[in-house]
């Protein structure tokens, strides 16, 4: 229970951070609690809400219009409602029910009753389950205008440029392939929401000729091998991927095969089972991520004396050049698998790729911002600016979750 509560209390802290105008994007003023005029109306937010082994994604347009893609399982409904309220959402402009499976539409009847939307998009798919009946009853009661989600249909939400890429066929054997797949474009950035679309649908999207390239990919079907074919990843060529998945779920999602594919394609992966709720914020030029776990104000971590093997320290953080230099003070190699680097002001977390090692006496640079691709012997965090130039402590955390160095 504590965990479930925490899952939704922690995101509240995003609000004050988001309202601060997003410290991750170059700021010269310290975070405040009010949304600045510059930021108001200029940022798109995508919240990949941690609802365990299920999907629930909130998109907030720069003009405040809102879109909810799926609503988690039935039990998640009240929590999703609380999350929306905590984000200051007063009404939902549109809801997309990607396909009639419980882990996507289960919580939507509750959400529909609390936030009757203006529009509901869904594919031409039905199910005989009680969950689906409850969902349809709630849609009808809400008075929302109903739209059929299918390839080439445009999203009719002011402030959001969105188009459906799937479904393409009239009928599928597998319900997952009816998934409404939406691409939202914002300036130079774009987000692809795939529901549980499997390879059958991916092949159709590749053939259909719509541009499926996107900066951020919501990985299909919780990271199952049924989706995310190599050809699809290649065509989407995302920089970031988000996997919506439950801790220790019964399905073995996400599969190592898909994680390997993403790693080989140099895609930075965020997972709701590891990071909790994940919020992507974009100004149209770049995308910045924040995650609810390891929050600055929810510190589960206490500094501990460096352990024998933890001889790695942050030797410097160049806030304006966005370069963090790590030094291994010992003469033995240290494996950084499972280690994290945290920017405490923005609460952004960099997870070292598994297999990263630092030889004795060696240094390692973690770069972000415009320098992200400046060198070959560096680890790239993100193209976004992470460090607040006004001062931003960094912490290095080992695989056991202990802070081994702060700067
Ligand atoms: Zn699903």
CSV table of C-alpha atoms and ligand atoms in Angstrom, one decimal:
chain,number,residue,atom,x,y,z
A,1,UNK,CA,0.0,0.0,0.0
A,2,UNK,CA,2.8,2.3,0.9
A,3,UNK,CA,4.3,1.7,-2.5
A,4,UNK,CA,1.1,2.3,-4.3
A,5,UNK,CA,0.6,5.5,-2.4
A,6,UNK,CA,4.1,6.6,-3.0
A,7,UNK,CA,3.8,6.0,-6.7
A,8,UNK,CA,1.3,8.8,-6.9
A,9,UNK,CA,2.5,11.1,-4.2
A,10,UNK,CA,5.9,11.4,-5.7
A,11,UNK,CA,4.6,12.7,-9.1
A,12,UNK,CA,3.1,15.6,-7.2
A,13,UNK,CA,6.6,16.8,-6.8
A,14,UNK,CA,6.8,17.0,-10.6
A,15,UNK,CA,4.2,19.7,-10.5
A,16,UNK,CA,6.3,22.2,-8.6
A,17,UNK,CA,9.2,21.3,-10.8
A,18,UNK,CA,7.3,21.6,-14.1
A,19,UNK,CA,5.8,24.8,-12.9
A,20,UNK,CA,9.3,26.0,-12.2
A,21,UNK,CA,9.7,26.1,-16.0
A,22,UNK,CA,11.7,23.0,-16.2
A,23,UNK,CA,15.2,23.5,-14.8
A,24,UNK,CA,16.6,21.0,-17.3
A,25,UNK,CA,16.1,23.4,-20.1
A,26,UNK,CA,18.7,26.1,-19.8
A,27,UNK,CA,17.6,28.5,-17.1
A,28,UNK,CA,19.4,31.4,-15.6
A,29,UNK,CA,16.9,31.8,-12.8
A,30,UNK,CA,16.5,29.4,-9.9
A,31,UNK,CA,13.3,27.3,-9.9
A,32,UNK,CA,10.2,29.1,-8.6
A,33,UNK,CA,6.8,27.9,-7.9
A,34,UNK,CA,5.1,29.8,-10.7
A,35,UNK,CA,5.1,29.1,-14.3
A,36,UNK,CA,7.0,31.8,-16.1
A,37,UNK,CA,5.4,33.7,-19.0
A,38,UNK,CA,8.1,32.4,-21.3
A,39,UNK,CA,7.4,28.8,-20.5
A,40,UNK,CA,3.7,29.1,-20.3
A,41,UNK,CA,2.4,28.0,-23.7
A,42,UNK,CA,5.7,26.9,-25.0
A,43,UNK,CA,6.2,23.4,-23.5
A,44,UNK,CA,4.6,20.1,-24.4
A,45,UNK,CA,4.5,17.5,-21.6
A,46,UNK,CA,4.0,13.8,-21.9
A,47,UNK,CA,3.5,11.9,-18.7
A,48,UNK,CA,4.0,8.1,-18.9
A,49,UNK,CA,2.1,7.4,-15.7
A,50,UNK,CA,3.3,4.4,-13.6
A,51,UNK,CA,0.3,2.1,-13.5
A,52,UNK,CA,2.2,-1.1,-13.2
A,53,UNK,CA,1.7,-3.6,-16.0
A,54,UNK,CA,-0.6,-1.3,-18.1
A,55,UNK,CA,-0.6,1.9,-20.1
A,56,UNK,CA,-1.7,5.4,-19.1
A,57,UNK,CA,-0.2,8.4,-20.8
A,58,UNK,CA,-1.2,12.0,-20.3
A,59,UNK,CA,-0.3,14.6,-22.9
A,60,UNK,CA,-0.6,18.3,-22.0
A,61,UNK,CA,-0.4,20.7,-24.9
A,62,UNK,CA,1.4,24.1,-24.6
A,63,UNK,CA,-2.1,25.7,-24.6
A,64,UNK,CA,-3.3,23.5,-21.8
A,65,UNK,CA,-5.4,21.1,-23.8
A,66,UNK,CA,-5.2,17.6,-22.6
A,67,UNK,CA,-5.2,14.1,-24.1
A,68,UNK,CA,-5.2,10.8,-22.2
A,69,UNK,CA,-4.1,7.7,-24.0
A,70,UNK,CA,-5.4,4.7,-22.1
A,71,UNK,CA,-6.3,4.5,-18.4
A,72,UNK,CA,-4.5,1.6,-16.8
A,73,UNK,CA,-6.3,-1.4,-15.3
A,74,UNK,CA,-9.6,-1.2,-13.6
A,75,UNK,CA,-8.0,-0.8,-10.1
A,76,UNK,CA,-5.9,2.1,-11.4
A,77,UNK,CA,-8.9,4.4,-12.3
A,78,UNK,CA,-9.0,6.3,-9.0
A,79,UNK,CA,-5.3,6.7,-8.9
A,80,UNK,CA,-5.3,8.1,-12.5
A,81,UNK,CA,-8.0,10.5,-11.5
A,82,UNK,CA,-5.9,11.6,-8.5
A,83,UNK,CA,-2.8,12.0,-10.7
A,84,UNK,CA,-4.7,14.2,-13.2
A,85,UNK,CA,-6.0,16.4,-10.4
A,86,UNK,CA,-2.5,16.7,-8.9
A,87,UNK,CA,-1.3,17.9,-12.3
A,88,UNK,CA,-3.9,20.6,-12.3
A,89,UNK,CA,-5.9,19.0,-15.0
A,90,UNK,CA,-9.4,20.5,-15.0
A,91,UNK,CA,-10.8,18.7,-18.0
A,92,UNK,CA,-9.7,16.3,-20.6
A,93,UNK,CA,-10.0,17.4,-24.2
A,94,UNK,CA,-9.7,13.9,-25.6
A,95,UNK,CA,-9.3,10.2,-24.6
A,96,UNK,CA,-7.8,7.6,-26.8
A,97,UNK,CA,-8.7,4.0,-25.9
A,98,UNK,CA,-6.0,2.2,-27.9
A,99,UNK,CA,-7.7,-1.2,-27.9
A,100,UNK,CA,-10.2,-3.1,-25.7
A,101,UNK,CA,-7.8,-4.9,-23.4
A,102,UNK,CA,-8.2,-4.4,-19.6
A,103,UNK,CA,-4.7,-3.0,-19.1
A,104,UNK,CA,-5.5,-0.2,-21.4
A,105,UNK,CA,-9.2,0.6,-21.0
A,106,UNK,CA,-9.8,-0.9,-17.5
A,107,UNK,CA,-9.5,2.5,-15.6
A,108,UNK,CA,-11.1,4.6,-18.3
A,109,UNK,CA,-14.7,4.3,-17.0
A,110,UNK,CA,-13.7,5.9,-13.7
A,111,UNK,CA,-11.7,8.6,-15.5
A,112,UNK,CA,-14.6,9.3,-17.9
A,113,UNK,CA,-16.9,9.8,-15.0
A,114,UNK,CA,-14.5,12.3,-13.3
A,115,UNK,CA,-13.4,14.0,-16.5
A,116,UNK,CA,-16.0,13.7,-19.2
A,117,UNK,CA,-13.9,14.4,-22.3
A,118,UNK,CA,-15.0,16.3,-25.4
A,119,UNK,CA,-13.8,13.5,-27.7
A,120,UNK,CA,-13.1,9.8,-27.5
A,121,UNK,CA,-11.0,8.0,-30.1
A,122,UNK,CA,-11.0,4.2,-30.5
A,123,UNK,CA,-10.5,1.6,-33.1
A,124,UNK,CA,-13.3,-0.4,-34.6
A,125,UNK,CA,-12.7,-3.3,-32.2
A,126,UNK,CA,-15.0,-4.8,-29.6
A,127,UNK,CA,-14.8,-7.3,-26.8
A,128,UNK,CA,-17.3,-9.2,-24.8
A,129,UNK,CA,-15.7,-8.4,-21.5
A,130,UNK,CA,-17.5,-6.6,-18.7
A,131,UNK,CA,-14.6,-4.2,-18.7
A,132,UNK,CA,-15.3,-3.2,-22.3
A,133,UNK,CA,-19.1,-2.9,-21.6
A,134,UNK,CA,-18.3,-0.6,-18.6
A,135,UNK,CA,-16.1,1.5,-20.8
A,136,UNK,CA,-18.6,1.9,-23.6
A,137,UNK,CA,-21.4,2.7,-21.1
A,138,UNK,CA,-19.1,5.4,-19.6
A,139,UNK,CA,-18.3,6.8,-23.0
A,140,UNK,CA,-22.0,7.1,-23.9
A,141,UNK,CA,-22.8,8.7,-20.6
A,142,UNK,CA,-20.0,11.2,-21.0
A,143,UNK,CA,-21.6,12.8,-24.1
A,144,UNK,CA,-18.2,12.8,-25.8
A,145,UNK,CA,-18.0,12.9,-29.5
A,146,UNK,CA,-16.8,9.5,-30.8
A,147,UNK,CA,-14.1,9.2,-33.5
A,148,UNK,CA,-12.8,6.0,-35.1
A,149,UNK,CA,-9.1,5.8,-34.7
A,150,UNK,CA,-7.4,4.5,-37.9
A,151,UNK,CA,-4.5,5.3,-40.1
A,152,UNK,CA,-4.4,8.9,-41.5
A,153,UNK,CA,-7.1,10.2,-39.2
A,154,UNK,CA,-6.0,13.5,-37.6
A,155,UNK,CA,-6.3,14.3,-34.0
A,156,UNK,CA,-8.8,17.2,-33.6
A,157,UNK,CA,-7.3,18.7,-30.4
A,158,UNK,CA,-6.3,22.4,-30.7
A,159,UNK,CA,-2.6,22.8,-29.9
A,160,UNK,CA,-1.7,19.2,-30.7
A,161,UNK,CA,-0.5,18.1,-34.1
A,162,UNK,CA,-1.4,14.4,-34.1
A,163,UNK,CA,-2.1,11.8,-36.7
A,164,UNK,CA,-3.0,8.1,-36.4
A,165,UNK,CA,-0.7,5.6,-38.2
A,166,UNK,CA,-2.7,2.5,-37.3
A,167,UNK,CA,-4.8,0.4,-37.4
A,168,UNK,CA,-4.7,0.1,-41.2
A,169,UNK,CA,-6.7,-3.1,-41.9
A,170,UNK,CA,-10.4,-3.7,-41.1
A,171,UNK,CA,-9.8,-6.9,-39.3
A,172,UNK,CA,-7.1,-8.6,-37.3
A,173,UNK,CA,-6.8,-12.0,-35.6
A,174,UNK,CA,-5.1,-10.5,-32.6
A,175,UNK,CA,-6.8,-7.7,-30.6
A,176,UNK,CA,-3.5,-6.0,-30.0
A,177,UNK,CA,-3.2,-5.2,-33.6
A,178,UNK,CA,-6.3,-3.0,-33.6
A,179,UNK,CA,-4.2,-0.7,-31.4
A,180,UNK,CA,-4.6,3.0,-32.3
A,181,UNK,CA,-1.1,4.2,-33.0
A,182,UNK,CA,-0.7,7.9,-32.7
A,183,UNK,CA,2.2,10.2,-33.7
A,184,UNK,CA,2.3,13.7,-32.1
A,185,UNK,CA,4.7,16.2,-33.7
A,186,UNK,CA,5.9,19.2,-31.8
A,187,UNK,CA,8.5,21.4,-33.5
A,188,UNK,CA,11.4,19.3,-34.4
A,189,UNK,CA,10.4,16.6,-31.8
A,190,UNK,CA,7.9,13.8,-32.1
A,191,UNK,CA,6.3,11.2,-30.0
A,192,UNK,CA,5.0,7.8,-31.1
A,193,UNK,CA,2.4,6.0,-29.0
A,194,UNK,CA,2.0,2.4,-30.1
A,195,UNK,CA,-0.4,0.8,-27.6
A,196,UNK,CA,0.1,-2.9,-28.0
A,197,UNK,CA,0.5,-3.0,-31.8
A,198,UNK,CA,2.4,-6.1,-32.8
A,199,UNK,CA,4.6,-6.9,-35.8
A,200,UNK,CA,1.6,-7.4,-38.1
A,201,UNK,CA,0.6,-3.8,-37.6
A,202,UNK,CA,4.2,-2.6,-37.7
A,203,UNK,CA,4.7,-4.2,-41.1
A,204,UNK,CA,1.6,-2.4,-42.3
A,205,UNK,CA,2.7,1.0,-41.0
A,206,UNK,CA,6.1,0.5,-42.7
A,207,UNK,CA,4.3,-0.2,-46.0
A,208,UNK,CA,1.7,2.5,-45.7
A,209,UNK,CA,4.1,5.4,-46.4
A,210,UNK,CA,3.2,7.7,-43.4
A,211,UNK,CA,6.3,9.1,-41.8
A,212,UNK,CA,6.8,7.0,-38.7
A,213,UNK,CA,10.1,8.4,-37.5
A,214,UNK,CA,9.9,9.8,-34.0
A,215,UNK,CA,12.1,11.2,-31.2
A,216,UNK,CA,10.4,9.2,-28.5
A,217,UNK,CA,8.9,5.8,-28.9
A,218,UNK,CA,6.4,4.2,-26.5
A,219,UNK,CA,7.6,0.7,-27.0
A,220,UNK,CA,4.8,-1.6,-28.2
A,221,UNK,CA,3.2,-4.2,-26.0
A,222,UNK,CA,5.2,-3.5,-22.9
A,223,UNK,CA,8.5,-4.7,-24.5
A,224,UNK,CA,7.1,-8.1,-25.6
A,225,UNK,CA,8.9,-9.8,-28.5
A,226,UNK,CA,5.5,-9.7,-30.4
A,227,UNK,CA,6.4,-6.0,-31.2
A,228,UNK,CA,9.3,-3.8,-32.0
A,229,UNK,CA,10.7,-5.5,-35.0
A,230,UNK,CA,14.2,-4.4,-36.1
A,231,UNK,CA,12.7,-2.9,-39.3
A,232,UNK,CA,10.3,-0.9,-37.2
A,233,UNK,CA,13.0,0.5,-34.8
A,234,UNK,CA,15.1,1.4,-37.8
A,235,UNK,CA,12.3,3.3,-39.4
A,236,UNK,CA,11.2,5.1,-36.2
A,237,UNK,CA,14.9,5.6,-35.3
A,238,UNK,CA,14.0,7.0,-31.8
A,239,UNK,CA,16.5,8.7,-29.5
A,240,UNK,CA,14.5,7.7,-26.5
A,241,UNK,CA,12.1,4.8,-25.7
A,242,UNK,CA,9.7,4.4,-22.8
A,243,UNK,CA,8.6,1.0,-21.7
A,244,UNK,CA,5.4,0.9,-19.6
A,245,UNK,CA,5.7,-2.2,-17.5
A,246,UNK,CA,5.0,-3.6,-14.0
A,247,UNK,CA,7.7,-4.6,-11.5
A,248,UNK,CA,8.4,-8.3,-11.7
A,249,UNK,CA,5.4,-8.8,-14.0
A,250,UNK,CA,4.2,-12.3,-14.9
A,251,UNK,CA,4.9,-11.9,-18.6
A,252,UNK,CA,8.6,-11.3,-18.3
A,253,UNK,CA,8.2,-7.9,-19.9
A,254,UNK,CA,10.3,-6.2,-21.2
A,255,UNK,CA,12.2,-9.1,-22.8
A,256,UNK,CA,15.9,-9.0,-23.0
A,257,UNK,CA,15.7,-9.3,-26.8
A,258,UNK,CA,13.9,-6.0,-27.1
A,259,UNK,CA,16.2,-4.3,-24.6
A,260,UNK,CA,19.2,-5.5,-26.6
A,261,UNK,CA,17.6,-4.2,-29.8
A,262,UNK,CA,17.1,-0.8,-28.3
A,263,UNK,CA,20.6,-0.7,-26.8
A,264,UNK,CA,22.1,-1.8,-30.1
A,265,UNK,CA,20.2,1.1,-31.8
A,266,UNK,CA,21.6,3.5,-29.2
A,267,UNK,CA,18.2,4.3,-27.8
A,268,UNK,CA,18.1,5.6,-24.3
A,269,UNK,CA,15.4,3.6,-22.5
A,270,UNK,CA,13.2,4.6,-19.6
A,271,UNK,CA,11.0,2.0,-17.8
A,272,UNK,CA,8.1,2.7,-15.5
A,273,UNK,CA,9.1,-0.4,-13.4
A,274,UNK,CA,12.5,1.1,-12.7
A,275,UNK,CA,11.8,4.9,-12.9
A,276,UNK,CA,8.2,5.1,-11.8
A,277,UNK,CA,6.2,7.8,-13.6
A,278,UNK,CA,8.3,9.3,-16.4
A,279,UNK,CA,7.6,12.9,-17.7
A,280,UNK,CA,9.0,14.0,-21.0
A,281,UNK,CA,9.0,17.8,-21.6
A,282,UNK,CA,9.7,19.4,-24.9
A,283,UNK,CA,10.2,22.9,-26.2
A,284,UNK,CA,10.1,21.7,-29.8
A,285,UNK,CA,13.9,21.6,-30.0
A,286,UNK,CA,14.7,19.0,-27.5
A,287,UNK,CA,13.1,16.6,-25.0
A,288,UNK,CA,14.0,16.4,-21.3
A,289,UNK,CA,13.0,13.5,-19.0
A,290,UNK,CA,12.2,13.4,-15.4
A,291,UNK,CA,11.4,10.4,-13.4
A,292,UNK,CA,9.6,9.9,-10.1
A,293,UNK,CA,11.9,7.6,-8.4
A,294,UNK,CA,15.1,8.9,-6.7
A,295,UNK,CA,13.5,12.3,-6.3
A,296,UNK,CA,15.4,15.0,-4.6
A,297,UNK,CA,12.7,15.6,-2.0
A,298,UNK,CA,12.0,11.9,-1.6
A,299,UNK,CA,15.5,10.9,-0.7
A,300,UNK,CA,15.7,7.2,0.1
A,301,UNK,CA,19.5,7.6,-0.1
A,302,UNK,CA,21.9,8.5,2.6
A,303,UNK,CA,25.5,9.4,2.0
A,304,UNK,CA,27.7,6.5,3.1
A,305,UNK,CA,31.5,6.4,3.5
A,306,UNK,CA,33.0,5.2,0.2
A,307,UNK,CA,33.2,1.4,0.2
A,308,UNK,CA,36.4,-0.3,-0.7
A,309,UNK,CA,35.3,-0.9,-4.3
A,310,UNK,CA,33.7,2.5,-4.6
A,311,UNK,CA,36.7,4.5,-5.4
A,312,UNK,CA,35.0,6.4,-8.2
A,313,UNK,CA,34.3,10.0,-7.5
A,314,UNK,CA,32.9,13.0,-9.4
A,315,UNK,CA,36.0,15.0,-10.0
A,316,UNK,CA,34.2,17.9,-11.7
A,317,UNK,CA,30.9,19.1,-13.1
A,318,UNK,CA,31.2,21.8,-15.8
A,319,UNK,CA,27.7,23.2,-15.6
A,320,UNK,CA,27.8,25.3,-18.7
A,321,UNK,CA,29.6,22.9,-20.9
A,322,UNK,CA,27.5,20.0,-19.5
A,323,UNK,CA,30.4,17.7,-18.8
A,324,UNK,CA,30.7,15.5,-15.7
A,325,UNK,CA,34.1,14.0,-15.2
A,326,UNK,CA,34.4,10.8,-13.1
A,327,UNK,CA,37.7,9.6,-11.7
A,328,UNK,CA,38.7,6.2,-10.5
A,329,UNK,CA,41.1,6.8,-7.6
A,330,UNK,CA,42.0,3.2,-7.2
A,331,UNK,CA,44.2,1.1,-9.3
A,332,UNK,CA,41.5,-1.6,-10.0
A,333,UNK,CA,38.8,-1.5,-12.6
A,334,UNK,CA,35.3,-0.6,-11.3
A,335,UNK,CA,32.2,-1.9,-13.0
A,336,UNK,CA,29.6,0.9,-13.2
A,337,UNK,CA,26.7,-1.4,-14.2
A,338,UNK,CA,23.6,-0.3,-12.2
A,339,UNK,CA,25.3,3.0,-11.2
A,340,UNK,CA,23.4,6.3,-11.6
A,341,UNK,CA,24.4,9.9,-11.9
A,342,UNK,CA,21.8,12.4,-10.5
A,343,UNK,CA,21.4,16.1,-11.2
A,344,UNK,CA,19.8,17.1,-7.9
A,345,UNK,CA,18.2,20.3,-8.9
A,346,UNK,CA,16.3,18.9,-11.9
A,347,UNK,CA,16.2,15.4,-10.4
A,348,UNK,CA,17.3,13.9,-13.7
A,349,UNK,CA,18.9,10.5,-13.6
A,350,UNK,CA,21.5,9.0,-15.9
A,351,UNK,CA,21.8,5.2,-15.7
A,352,UNK,CA,25.2,3.9,-16.8
A,353,UNK,CA,24.8,1.4,-19.6
A,354,UNK,CA,25.4,-2.1,-18.4
A,355,UNK,CA,28.9,-3.3,-18.9
A,356,UNK,CA,30.4,0.2,-18.4
A,357,UNK,CA,33.7,-0.1,-16.7
A,358,UNK,CA,36.3,2.5,-15.5
A,359,UNK,CA,39.9,1.3,-15.3
A,360,UNK,CA,42.0,2.1,-12.3
A,361,UNK,CA,43.3,5.7,-12.5
A,362,UNK,CA,41.0,6.3,-15.4
A,363,UNK,CA,38.5,9.1,-16.1
A,364,UNK,CA,35.1,9.0,-17.8
A,365,UNK,CA,33.1,11.9,-19.0
A,366,UNK,CA,29.3,12.0,-19.1
A,367,UNK,CA,28.1,14.7,-21.5
A,368,UNK,CA,24.8,16.3,-22.2
A,369,UNK,CA,23.4,19.3,-24.1
A,370,UNK,CA,25.1,20.6,-27.2
A,371,UNK,CA,28.3,18.8,-26.4
A,372,UNK,CA,26.5,15.5,-26.4
A,373,UNK,CA,28.1,14.3,-29.6
A,374,UNK,CA,31.4,16.1,-29.3
A,375,UNK,CA,33.6,13.2,-28.5
A,376,UNK,CA,33.8,9.4,-29.1
A,377,UNK,CA,35.3,8.5,-25.7
A,378,UNK,CA,32.4,9.9,-23.7
A,379,UNK,CA,29.1,8.7,-22.4
A,380,UNK,CA,26.1,10.6,-23.8
A,381,UNK,CA,23.4,11.4,-21.3
A,382,UNK,CA,21.0,13.3,-23.6
A,383,UNK,CA,21.0,16.2,-26.1
A,384,UNK,CA,19.1,18.2,-23.6
A,385,UNK,CA,20.7,20.5,-21.1
A,386,UNK,CA,20.7,18.9,-17.7
A,387,UNK,CA,22.7,21.1,-15.4
A,388,UNK,CA,21.4,24.3,-14.0
A,389,UNK,CA,24.0,26.9,-14.5
A,390,UNK,CA,23.1,28.7,-11.3
A,391,UNK,CA,24.4,25.7,-9.4
A,392,UNK,CA,23.3,22.1,-9.4
A,393,UNK,CA,24.8,19.5,-7.2
A,394,UNK,CA,25.4,16.1,-8.7
A,395,UNK,CA,25.5,12.7,-7.0
A,396,UNK,CA,27.0,9.4,-8.0
A,397,UNK,CA,25.1,6.4,-6.8
A,398,UNK,CA,26.4,2.8,-6.9
A,399,UNK,CA,24.5,-0.3,-7.8
A,400,UNK,CA,23.4,-0.7,-4.1
A,401,UNK,CA,21.7,2.7,-4.2
A,402,UNK,CA,24.4,4.3,-2.0
A,403,UNK,CA,25.7,7.8,-2.7
A,404,UNK,CA,29.4,7.4,-3.2
A,405,UNK,CA,30.3,10.9,-4.3
A,406,UNK,CA,28.7,14.3,-4.4
A,407,UNK,CA,29.9,17.5,-6.0
B,1,LIG,ZN1,-1.1,-3.9,-22.9
